[in-house]
Coordinates of C-alpha atoms and ligand atoms in Angstrom, one line a residue:
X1 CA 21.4 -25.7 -7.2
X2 CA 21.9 -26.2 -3.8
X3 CA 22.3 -22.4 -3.0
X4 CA 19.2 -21.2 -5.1
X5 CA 16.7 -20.9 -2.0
X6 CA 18.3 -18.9 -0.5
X7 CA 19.7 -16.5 -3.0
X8 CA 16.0 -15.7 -3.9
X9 CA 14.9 -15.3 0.0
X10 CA 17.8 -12.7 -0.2
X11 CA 16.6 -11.1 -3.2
X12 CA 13.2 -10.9 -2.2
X13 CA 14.0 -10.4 1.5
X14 CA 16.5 -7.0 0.7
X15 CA 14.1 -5.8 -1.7
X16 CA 11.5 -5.4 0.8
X17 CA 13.2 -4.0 3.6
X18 CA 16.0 -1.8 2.0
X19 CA 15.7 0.7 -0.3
X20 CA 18.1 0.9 -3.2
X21 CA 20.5 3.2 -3.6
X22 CA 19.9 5.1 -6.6
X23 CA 16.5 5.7 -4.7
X24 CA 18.0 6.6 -1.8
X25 CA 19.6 9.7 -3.3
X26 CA 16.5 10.7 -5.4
X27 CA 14.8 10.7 -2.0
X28 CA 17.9 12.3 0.1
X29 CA 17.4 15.5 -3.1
X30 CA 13.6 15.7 -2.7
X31 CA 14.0 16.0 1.5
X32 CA 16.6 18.8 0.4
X33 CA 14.5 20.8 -2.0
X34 CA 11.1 20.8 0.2
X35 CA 10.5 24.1 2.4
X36 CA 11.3 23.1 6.2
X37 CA 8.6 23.1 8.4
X38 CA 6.0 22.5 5.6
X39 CA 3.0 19.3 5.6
X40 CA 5.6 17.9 2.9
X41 CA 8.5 18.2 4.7
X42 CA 7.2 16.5 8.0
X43 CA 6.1 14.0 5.3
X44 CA 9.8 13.4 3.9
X45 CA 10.7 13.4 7.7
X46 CA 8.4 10.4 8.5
X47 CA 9.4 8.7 5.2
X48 CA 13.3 9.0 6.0
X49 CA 13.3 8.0 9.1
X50 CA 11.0 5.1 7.9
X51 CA 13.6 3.8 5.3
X52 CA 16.1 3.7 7.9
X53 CA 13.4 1.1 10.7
X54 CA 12.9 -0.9 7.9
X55 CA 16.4 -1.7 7.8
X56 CA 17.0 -1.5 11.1
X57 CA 14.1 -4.5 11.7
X58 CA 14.9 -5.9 8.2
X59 CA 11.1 -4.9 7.8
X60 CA 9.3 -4.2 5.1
X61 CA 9.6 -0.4 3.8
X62 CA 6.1 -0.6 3.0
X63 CA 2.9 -2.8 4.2
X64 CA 1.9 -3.3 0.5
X65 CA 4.8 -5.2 -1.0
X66 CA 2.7 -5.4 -4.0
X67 CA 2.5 -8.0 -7.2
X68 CA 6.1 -9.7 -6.6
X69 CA 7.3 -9.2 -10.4
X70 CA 10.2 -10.8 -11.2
X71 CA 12.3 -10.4 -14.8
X72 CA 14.6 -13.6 -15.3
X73 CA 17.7 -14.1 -17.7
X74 CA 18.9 -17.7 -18.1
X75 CA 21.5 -19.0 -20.4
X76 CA 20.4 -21.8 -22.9
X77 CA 19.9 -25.1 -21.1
X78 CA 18.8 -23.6 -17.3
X79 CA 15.5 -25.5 -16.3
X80 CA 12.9 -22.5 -15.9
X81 CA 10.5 -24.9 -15.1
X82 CA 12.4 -25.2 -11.8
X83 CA 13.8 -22.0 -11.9
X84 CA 9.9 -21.2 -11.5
X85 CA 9.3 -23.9 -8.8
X86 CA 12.0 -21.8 -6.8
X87 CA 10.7 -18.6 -7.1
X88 CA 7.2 -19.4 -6.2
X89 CA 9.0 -21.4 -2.9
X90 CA 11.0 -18.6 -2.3
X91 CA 8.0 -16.1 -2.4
X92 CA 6.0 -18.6 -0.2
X93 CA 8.3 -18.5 2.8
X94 CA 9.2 -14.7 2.3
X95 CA 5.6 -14.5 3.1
X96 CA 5.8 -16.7 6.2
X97 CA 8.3 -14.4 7.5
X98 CA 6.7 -11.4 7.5
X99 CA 8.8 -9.8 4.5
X100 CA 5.7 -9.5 2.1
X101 CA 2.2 -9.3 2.7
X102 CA -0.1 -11.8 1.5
X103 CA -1.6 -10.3 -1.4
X104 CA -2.9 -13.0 -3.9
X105 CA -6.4 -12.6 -4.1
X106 CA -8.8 -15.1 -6.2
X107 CA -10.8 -12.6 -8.0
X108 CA -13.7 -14.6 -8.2
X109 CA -14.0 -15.6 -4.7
X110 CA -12.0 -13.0 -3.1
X111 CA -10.3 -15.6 -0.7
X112 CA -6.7 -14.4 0.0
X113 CA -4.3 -17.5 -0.6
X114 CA -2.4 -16.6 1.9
X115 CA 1.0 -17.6 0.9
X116 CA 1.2 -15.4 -2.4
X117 CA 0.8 -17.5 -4.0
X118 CA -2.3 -18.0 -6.7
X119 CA -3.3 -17.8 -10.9
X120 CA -0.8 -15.5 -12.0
X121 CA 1.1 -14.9 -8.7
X122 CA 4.0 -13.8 -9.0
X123 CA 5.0 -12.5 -12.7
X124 CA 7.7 -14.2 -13.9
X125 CA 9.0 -12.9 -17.0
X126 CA 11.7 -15.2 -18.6
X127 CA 14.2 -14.8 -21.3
X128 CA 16.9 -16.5 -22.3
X129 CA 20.6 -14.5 -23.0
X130 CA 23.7 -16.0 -23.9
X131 CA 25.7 -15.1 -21.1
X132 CA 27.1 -17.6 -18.4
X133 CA 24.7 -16.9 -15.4
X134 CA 20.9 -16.5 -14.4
X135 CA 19.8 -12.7 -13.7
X136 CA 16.7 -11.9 -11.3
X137 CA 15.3 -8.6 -10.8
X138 CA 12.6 -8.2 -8.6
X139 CA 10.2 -5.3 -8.6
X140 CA 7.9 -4.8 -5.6
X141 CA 4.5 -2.3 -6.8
X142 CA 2.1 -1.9 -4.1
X143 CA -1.6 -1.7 -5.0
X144 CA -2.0 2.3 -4.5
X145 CA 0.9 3.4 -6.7
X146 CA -0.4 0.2 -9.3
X147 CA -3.9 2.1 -9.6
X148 CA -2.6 5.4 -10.8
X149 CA -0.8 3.5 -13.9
X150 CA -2.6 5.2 -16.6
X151 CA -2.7 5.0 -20.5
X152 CA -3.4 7.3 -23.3
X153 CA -4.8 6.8 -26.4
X154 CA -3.9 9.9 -28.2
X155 CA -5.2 11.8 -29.4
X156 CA -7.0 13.0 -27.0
X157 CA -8.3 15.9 -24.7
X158 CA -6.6 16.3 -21.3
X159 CA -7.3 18.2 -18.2
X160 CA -6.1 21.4 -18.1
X161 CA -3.6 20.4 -21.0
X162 CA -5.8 20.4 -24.1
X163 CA -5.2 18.3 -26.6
X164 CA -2.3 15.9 -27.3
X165 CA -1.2 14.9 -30.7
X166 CA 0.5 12.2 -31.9
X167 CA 4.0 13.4 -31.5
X168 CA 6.7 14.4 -28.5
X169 CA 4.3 17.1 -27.5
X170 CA 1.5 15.1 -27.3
X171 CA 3.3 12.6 -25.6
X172 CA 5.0 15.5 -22.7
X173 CA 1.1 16.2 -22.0
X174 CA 0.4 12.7 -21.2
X175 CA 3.1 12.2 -19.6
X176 CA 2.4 15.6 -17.1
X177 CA -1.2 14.7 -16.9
X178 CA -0.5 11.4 -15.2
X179 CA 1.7 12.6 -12.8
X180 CA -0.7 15.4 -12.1
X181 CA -3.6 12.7 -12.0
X182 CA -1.7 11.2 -9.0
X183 CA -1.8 13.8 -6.6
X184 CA -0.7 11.9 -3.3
X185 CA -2.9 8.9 -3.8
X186 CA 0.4 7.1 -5.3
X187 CA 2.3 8.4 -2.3
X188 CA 4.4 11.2 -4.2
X189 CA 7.3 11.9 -4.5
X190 CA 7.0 9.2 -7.5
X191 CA 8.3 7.7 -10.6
X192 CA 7.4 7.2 -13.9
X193 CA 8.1 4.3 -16.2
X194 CA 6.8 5.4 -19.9
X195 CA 5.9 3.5 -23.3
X196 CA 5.4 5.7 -26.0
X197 CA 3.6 3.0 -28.8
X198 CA 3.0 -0.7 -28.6
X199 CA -0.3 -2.4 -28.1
X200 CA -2.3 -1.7 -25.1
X201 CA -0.9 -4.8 -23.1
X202 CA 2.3 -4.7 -23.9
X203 CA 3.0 -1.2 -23.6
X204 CA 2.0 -1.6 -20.0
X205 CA 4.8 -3.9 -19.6
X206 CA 7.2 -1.7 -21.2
X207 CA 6.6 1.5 -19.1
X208 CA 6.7 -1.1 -15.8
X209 CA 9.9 -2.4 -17.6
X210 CA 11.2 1.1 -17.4
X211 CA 11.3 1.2 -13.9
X212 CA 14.3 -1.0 -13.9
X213 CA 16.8 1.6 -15.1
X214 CA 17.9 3.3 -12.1
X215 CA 16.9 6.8 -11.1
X216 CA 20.7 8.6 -12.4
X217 CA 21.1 6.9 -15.8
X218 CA 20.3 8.7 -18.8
X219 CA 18.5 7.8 -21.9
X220 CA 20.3 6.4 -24.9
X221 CA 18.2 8.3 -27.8
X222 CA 19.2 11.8 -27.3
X223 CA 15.1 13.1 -28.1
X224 CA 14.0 11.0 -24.9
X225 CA 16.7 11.9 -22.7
X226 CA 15.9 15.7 -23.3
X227 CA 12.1 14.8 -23.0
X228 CA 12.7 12.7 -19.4
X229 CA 15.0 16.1 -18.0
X230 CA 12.3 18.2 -19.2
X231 CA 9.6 16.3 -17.4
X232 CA 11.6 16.0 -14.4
X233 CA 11.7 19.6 -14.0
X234 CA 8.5 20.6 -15.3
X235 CA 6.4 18.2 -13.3
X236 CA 8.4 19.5 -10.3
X237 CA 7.4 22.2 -10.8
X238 CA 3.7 21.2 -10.8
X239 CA 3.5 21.5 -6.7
X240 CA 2.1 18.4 -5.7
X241 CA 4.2 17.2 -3.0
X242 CA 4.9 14.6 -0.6
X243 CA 2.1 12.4 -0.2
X244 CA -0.1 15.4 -2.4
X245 CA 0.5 17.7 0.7
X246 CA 1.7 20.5 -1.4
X247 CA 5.8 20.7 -2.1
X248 CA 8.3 21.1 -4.3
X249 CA 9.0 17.4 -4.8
X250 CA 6.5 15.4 -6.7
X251 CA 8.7 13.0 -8.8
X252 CA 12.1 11.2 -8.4
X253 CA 12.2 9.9 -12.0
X254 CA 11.2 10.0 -15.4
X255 CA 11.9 7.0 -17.6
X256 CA 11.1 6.6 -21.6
X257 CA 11.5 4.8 -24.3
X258 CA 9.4 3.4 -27.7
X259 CA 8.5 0.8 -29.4
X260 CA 6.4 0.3 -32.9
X261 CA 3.1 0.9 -32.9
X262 CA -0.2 -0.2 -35.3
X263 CA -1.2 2.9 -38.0
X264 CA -4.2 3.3 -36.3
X265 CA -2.8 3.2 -32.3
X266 CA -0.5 5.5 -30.5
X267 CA -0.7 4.6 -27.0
X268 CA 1.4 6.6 -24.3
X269 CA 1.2 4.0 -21.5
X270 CA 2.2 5.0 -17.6
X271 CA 3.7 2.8 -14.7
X272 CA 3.4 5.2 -11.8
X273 CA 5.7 3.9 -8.5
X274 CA 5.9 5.3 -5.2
X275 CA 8.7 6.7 -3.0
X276 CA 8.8 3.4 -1.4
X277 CA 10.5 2.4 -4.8
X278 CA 11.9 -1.1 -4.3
X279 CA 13.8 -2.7 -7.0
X280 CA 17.1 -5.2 -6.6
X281 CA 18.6 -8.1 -8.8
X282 CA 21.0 -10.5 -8.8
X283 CA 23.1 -12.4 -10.8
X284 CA 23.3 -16.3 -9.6
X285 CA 26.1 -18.8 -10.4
X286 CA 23.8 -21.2 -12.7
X287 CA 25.1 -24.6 -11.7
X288 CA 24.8 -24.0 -7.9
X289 CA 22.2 -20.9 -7.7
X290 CA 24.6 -18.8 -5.7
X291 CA 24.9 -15.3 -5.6
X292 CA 27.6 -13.7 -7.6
X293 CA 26.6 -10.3 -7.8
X294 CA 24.1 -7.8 -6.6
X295 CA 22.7 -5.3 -9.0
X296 CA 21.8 -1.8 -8.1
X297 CA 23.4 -1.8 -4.8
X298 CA 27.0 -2.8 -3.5
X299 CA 26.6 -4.7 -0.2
X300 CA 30.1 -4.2 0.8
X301 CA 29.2 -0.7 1.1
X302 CA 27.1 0.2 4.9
X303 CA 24.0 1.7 4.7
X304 CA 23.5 4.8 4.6
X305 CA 21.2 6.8 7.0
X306 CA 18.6 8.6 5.6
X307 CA 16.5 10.0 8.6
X308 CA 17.6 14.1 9.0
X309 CA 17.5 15.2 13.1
X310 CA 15.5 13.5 15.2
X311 CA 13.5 12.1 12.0
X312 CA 10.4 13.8 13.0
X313 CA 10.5 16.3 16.2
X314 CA 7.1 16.8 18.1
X315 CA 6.4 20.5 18.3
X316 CA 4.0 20.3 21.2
X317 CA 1.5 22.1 18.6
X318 CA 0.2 18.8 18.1
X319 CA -3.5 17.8 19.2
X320 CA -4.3 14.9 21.2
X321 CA -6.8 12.4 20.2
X322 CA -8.2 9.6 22.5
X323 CA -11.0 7.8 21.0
X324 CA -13.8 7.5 21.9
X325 CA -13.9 10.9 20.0
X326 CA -16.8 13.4 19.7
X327 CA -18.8 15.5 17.4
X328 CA -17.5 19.1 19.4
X329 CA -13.8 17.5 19.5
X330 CA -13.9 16.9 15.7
X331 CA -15.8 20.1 14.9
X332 CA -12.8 21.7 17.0
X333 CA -10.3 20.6 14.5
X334 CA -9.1 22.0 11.1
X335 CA -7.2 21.4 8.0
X336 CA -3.5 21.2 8.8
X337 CA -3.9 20.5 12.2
X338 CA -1.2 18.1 13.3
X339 CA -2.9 15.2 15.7
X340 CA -0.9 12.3 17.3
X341 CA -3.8 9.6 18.2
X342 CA -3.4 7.6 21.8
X343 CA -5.8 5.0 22.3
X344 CA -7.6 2.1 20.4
X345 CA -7.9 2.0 16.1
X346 CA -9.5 -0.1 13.9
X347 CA -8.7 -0.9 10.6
X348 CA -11.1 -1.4 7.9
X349 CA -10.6 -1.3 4.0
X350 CA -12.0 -2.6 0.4
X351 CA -14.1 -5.9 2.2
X352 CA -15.0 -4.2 5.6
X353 CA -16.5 -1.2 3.8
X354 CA -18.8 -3.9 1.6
X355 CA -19.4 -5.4 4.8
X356 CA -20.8 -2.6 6.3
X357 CA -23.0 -1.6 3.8
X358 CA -25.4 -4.6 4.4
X359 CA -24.1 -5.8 8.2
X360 CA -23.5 -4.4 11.2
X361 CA -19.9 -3.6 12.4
X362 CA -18.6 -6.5 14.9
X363 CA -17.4 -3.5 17.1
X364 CA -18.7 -0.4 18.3
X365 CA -17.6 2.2 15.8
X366 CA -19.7 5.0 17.8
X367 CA -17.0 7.9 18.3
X368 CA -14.4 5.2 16.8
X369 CA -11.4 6.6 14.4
X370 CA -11.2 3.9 11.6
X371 CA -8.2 3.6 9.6
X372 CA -7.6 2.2 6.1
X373 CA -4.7 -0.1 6.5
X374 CA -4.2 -3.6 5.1
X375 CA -1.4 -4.4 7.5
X376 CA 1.6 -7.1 7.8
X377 CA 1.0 -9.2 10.7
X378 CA 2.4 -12.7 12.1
X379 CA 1.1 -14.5 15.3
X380 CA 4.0 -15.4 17.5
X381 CA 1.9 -17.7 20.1
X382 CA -1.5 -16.6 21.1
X383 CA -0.5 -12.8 20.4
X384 CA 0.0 -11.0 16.9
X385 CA 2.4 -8.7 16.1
X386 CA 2.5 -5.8 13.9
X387 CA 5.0 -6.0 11.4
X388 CA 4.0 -3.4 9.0
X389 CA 1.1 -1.0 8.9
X390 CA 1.0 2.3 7.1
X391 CA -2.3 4.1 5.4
X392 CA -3.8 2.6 2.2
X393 CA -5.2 4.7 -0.8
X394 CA -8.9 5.8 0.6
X395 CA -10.6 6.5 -2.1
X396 CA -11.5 3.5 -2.8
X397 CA -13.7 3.4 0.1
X398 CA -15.4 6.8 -1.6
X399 CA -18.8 5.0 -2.4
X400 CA -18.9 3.9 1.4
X401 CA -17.3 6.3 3.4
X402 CA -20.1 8.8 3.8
X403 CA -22.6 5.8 4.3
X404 CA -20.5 4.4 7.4
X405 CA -20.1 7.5 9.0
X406 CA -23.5 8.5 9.2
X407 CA -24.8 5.1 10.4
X408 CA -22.1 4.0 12.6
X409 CA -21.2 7.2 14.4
X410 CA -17.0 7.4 13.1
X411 CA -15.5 10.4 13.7
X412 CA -12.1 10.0 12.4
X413 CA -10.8 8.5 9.0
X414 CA -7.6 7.5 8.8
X415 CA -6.2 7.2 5.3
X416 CA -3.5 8.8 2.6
X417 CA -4.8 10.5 -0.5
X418 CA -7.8 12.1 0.3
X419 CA -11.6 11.5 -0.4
X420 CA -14.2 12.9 -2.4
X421 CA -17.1 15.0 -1.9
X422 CA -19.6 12.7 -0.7
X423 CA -17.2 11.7 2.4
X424 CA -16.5 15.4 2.8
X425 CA -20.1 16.5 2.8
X426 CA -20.7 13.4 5.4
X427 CA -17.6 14.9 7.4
X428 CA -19.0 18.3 7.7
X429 CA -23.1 17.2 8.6
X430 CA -22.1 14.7 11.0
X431 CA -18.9 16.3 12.9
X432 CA -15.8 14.0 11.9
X433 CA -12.5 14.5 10.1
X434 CA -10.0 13.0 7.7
X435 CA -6.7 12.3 9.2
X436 CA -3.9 12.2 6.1
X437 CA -1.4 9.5 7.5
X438 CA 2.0 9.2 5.5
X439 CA 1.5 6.9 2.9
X440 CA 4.4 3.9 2.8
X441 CA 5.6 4.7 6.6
X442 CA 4.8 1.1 7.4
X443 CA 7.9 0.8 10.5
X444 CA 7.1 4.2 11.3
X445 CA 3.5 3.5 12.2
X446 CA 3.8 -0.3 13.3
X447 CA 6.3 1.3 16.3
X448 CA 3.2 3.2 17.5
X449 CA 0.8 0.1 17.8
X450 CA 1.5 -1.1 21.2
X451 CA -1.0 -4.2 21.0
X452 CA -2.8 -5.9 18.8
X453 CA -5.9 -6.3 21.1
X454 CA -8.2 -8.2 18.9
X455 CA -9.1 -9.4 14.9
X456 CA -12.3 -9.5 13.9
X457 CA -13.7 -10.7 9.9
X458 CA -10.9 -12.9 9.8
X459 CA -12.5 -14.9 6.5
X460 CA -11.4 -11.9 4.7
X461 CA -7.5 -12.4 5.2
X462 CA -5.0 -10.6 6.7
X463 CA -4.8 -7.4 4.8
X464 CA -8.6 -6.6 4.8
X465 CA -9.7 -8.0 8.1
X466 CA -10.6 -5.9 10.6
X467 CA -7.6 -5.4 13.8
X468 CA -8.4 -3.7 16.9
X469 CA -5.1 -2.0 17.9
X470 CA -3.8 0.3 20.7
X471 CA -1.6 3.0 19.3
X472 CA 0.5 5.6 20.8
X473 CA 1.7 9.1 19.4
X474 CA 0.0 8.0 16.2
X475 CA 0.6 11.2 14.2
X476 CA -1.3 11.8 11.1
X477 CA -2.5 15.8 9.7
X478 CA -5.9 16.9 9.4
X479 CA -6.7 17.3 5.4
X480 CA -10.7 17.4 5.6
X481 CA -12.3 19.0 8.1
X482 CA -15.6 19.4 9.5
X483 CA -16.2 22.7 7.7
X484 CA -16.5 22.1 4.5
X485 CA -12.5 22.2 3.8
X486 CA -10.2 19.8 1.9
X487 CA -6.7 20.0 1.3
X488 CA -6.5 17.4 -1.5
X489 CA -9.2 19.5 -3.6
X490 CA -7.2 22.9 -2.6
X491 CA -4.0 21.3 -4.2
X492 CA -5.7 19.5 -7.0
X493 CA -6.8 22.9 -8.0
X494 CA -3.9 25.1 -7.4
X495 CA -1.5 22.0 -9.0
X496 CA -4.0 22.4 -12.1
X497 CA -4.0 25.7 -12.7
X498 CA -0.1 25.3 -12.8
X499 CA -0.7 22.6 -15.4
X500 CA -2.7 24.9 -17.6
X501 CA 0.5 27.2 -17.4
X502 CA 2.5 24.3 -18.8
X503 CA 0.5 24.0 -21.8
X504 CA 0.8 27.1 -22.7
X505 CA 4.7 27.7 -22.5
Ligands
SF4_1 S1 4.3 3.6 -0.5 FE1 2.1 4.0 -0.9 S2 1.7 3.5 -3.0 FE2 3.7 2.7 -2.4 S3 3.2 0.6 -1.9 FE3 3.2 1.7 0.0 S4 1.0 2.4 0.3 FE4 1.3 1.7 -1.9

């Protein structure tokens, strides 16, 4: 198997930093359909231009490169125990070169392994076939899209939908809900990968095993493939957007199927993925581990560009930040506003948030613009270097935010997805905003960091230490303001009552 390495550094290597075709196209549509000039179509700007850096820098797409999840076929004899061994090798140095983040996290300890490595880490499903070579797919999930999986127990009573029975109809709620329940916090425009039945766990599997289909194929069982088009076009329809902005385009795909279920079950389980939806395979020659074939994309074929123009123009509309901000500054701005930041950030998630709660920051965060980012970095020398860094999911940080502000004097948050009403209370007493950047953008936003000019709670690991960086034309859009106003509580109210429409055509 003296080819084997490197065939899975490929794999894992392409996955991360090119986006597959069939996604490509789903994307190319949804940048078509959305209303130029819109918050959702400068969103689709940044995110095209961002698939196209990534390959550019073979990059990642995305700073969260998620649980690596990998589905193997091996004829009848193949070692997995090796096949395994490789993998895990494989993942480790993809990690050393900066083409996933580290993201295996003890979860008793909360030390970050470093290398991906860990209890569990990666998946590796294996089956056996009886065909001549070994197949690898590779799915790559980040964490934000992961937490708006969602399962249903039906009946039951949903938002805006009523109730859903145990049949199709029941199942087209659930199915609407959970794209609904996503707003932008998965980064929208997503996909979904459904189970209809099963047991709770593996009906989880099932729906993420949906994902592997591509975007354009259609269902075999002629009642699913009528139920995926009409979800396609009725969630479409539901106004979420790009990155929850508000759009046309909320999903790229709808996959189904069903398995058996108990009497007394009927679970409708949801794998939610992002735009940043990266999935590749290949089949390996089994007695020397080299690549024969690539699934989902032909690599004799060049790239495509996706970026449209000038991938995202600068209007001269846009505000200027400089941290240190102030209260009158923040108080100044209002939802929609777009603001390019120049100056220093800090990042700060899930552990410096804790942190914060019981210890004092390690900088001064007086007038500071914090940003929720778990980035991609490697040290080249003395220096580190960005190598991805878009917004993570900040609600999370919803039972802190409000308390950090108020104590610690930060005027800007820097996010995707929005907050909740604690944080936008805290935003309108003390004067500070919530700055929406584009979810996924991970090349877009690392170009803007021009140095990396310190790290501080380093015990924490890379993702959720705390980086003092110096950005330029960091652009990001104003979605809760000072005066009481939220952007993500406008849409989740405007996408619902649109919800309540479908239920009762
Ligand atoms: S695009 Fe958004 S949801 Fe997807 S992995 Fe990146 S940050 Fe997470």
């Amino acid at each position: 198997m003296e080819f084997l390495a490197a065939s899975l550094l490929e794999l894992i290597t392409q996955t991360s930093t090119n986006l597959p075709p069939d996604v490509r196209e789903a994307m190319g549509l949804a940048a078509n359909v959305e209303t130029p000039g819109t918050q959702s179509a400068q969103a689709l700007d940044i995110i095209l231009s961002n698939v196209d850096m990534a390959v550019d820098d073979e990059a990642p797409i995305c700073q969260d490169t998620g649980m690596p999840t990998f589905f193997v076929h091996t004829p009848v004899g193949v070692n997995q125990i090796r096949l395994r061994k490789a993998i895990q090798e494989a993942v480790a140095e993809a990690t050393r070169r900066g083409k996933l983040r580290p993201n295996s996290v003890d979860s008793i300890t909360g030390r970050n392994s470093g290398n991906n490595l860990g209890d569990e880490t990666p998946v590796i499903h294996f089956e056996q076939w009886e065909e001549d070579g070994i197949e690898v797919k590779l799915i790559l999930k980040g964490g934000g899209c992961e937490n708006k999986n969602i399962q249903y127990s039906v009946p039951c009573t949903l938002d805006h939908l009523g109730r859903a029975d145990r049949n199709l109809e029941g199942v087209r709620k659930c199915i609407l809900h959970s794209v609904w329940q996503a707003q932008g916090q998965g980064c929208a425009p997503g996909a979904v990968g459904v189970c209809i039945g099963s047991d709770r766990a593996h009906g989880y599997e099932l729906a993420k095993r949906q994902l592997l289909r591509t975007l354009d194929d259609v269902n075999p069982s002629p009642e699913l493939a009528k139920l995926e088009s009409e979800i396609m076009e009725e969630a479409n329809r539901l106004g979420v957007g790009a990155m929850g902005f508000g759009g046309k385009a909320s999903l790229i795909g709808c996959k189904i199927t069903a398995a058996n279920r108990l009497p007394a079950s009927f679970f409708v389980s949801v794998a939610y993925d992002c735009w940043a939806f990266r999935r590749l395979g290949v089949r390996l020659d089994a007695g020397n581990g080299a690549i024969t074939e690539w699934l989902y994309r032909d690599p004799s074929r060049p790239i495509e560009r996706m970026a449209r123009g000038e991938g995202f123009p600068l209007t001269g509309r846009e505000v200027i930040l400089t941290p240190p901000l102030t209260e009158a500054q923040m108080r100044e701005l209002k939802v929609g506003d777009m603001v390019l930041i120049n100056g220093d950030l800090f990042t700060g998630r899930d552990n410096v948030h804790a942190y914060l709660m019981k210890n004092a920051p390690p900088v001064n965060l007086n007038g500071a613009a914090l940003y929720h980012c778990g980035p991609v970095m490697l040290k080249e020398g003395d220096q580190w270097r960005v190598k991805a860094a878009g917004p993570t999911t900040s609600i999370r940080e919803e039972p802190y935010q409000a308390d950090v502000i108020k104590r610690y004097g930060v005027r800007a948050v820097i996010g995707k997805g929005g907050m909740g009403p604690r944080t936008l209370a805290a935003l309108q007493e003390f004067g500070a905003v919530y700055l929406n950047g584009i979810g996924g953008a991970a090349q877009y936003y690392a170009r803007t960091m021009e140095e990396v000019k310190g790290v501080h709670l380093m015990e924490f690991g890379i993702p959720e230490a705390m980086w003092h960086i110096r950005v330029r034309n960091f652009a990001a859009i104003v979605t809760m303001d000072a005066h009481g106003n939220s952007l993500h509580a406008d849409v989740e109210k405007s996408t619902g009552a649109v919800l309540s429409a479908l239920q009762k055509a």
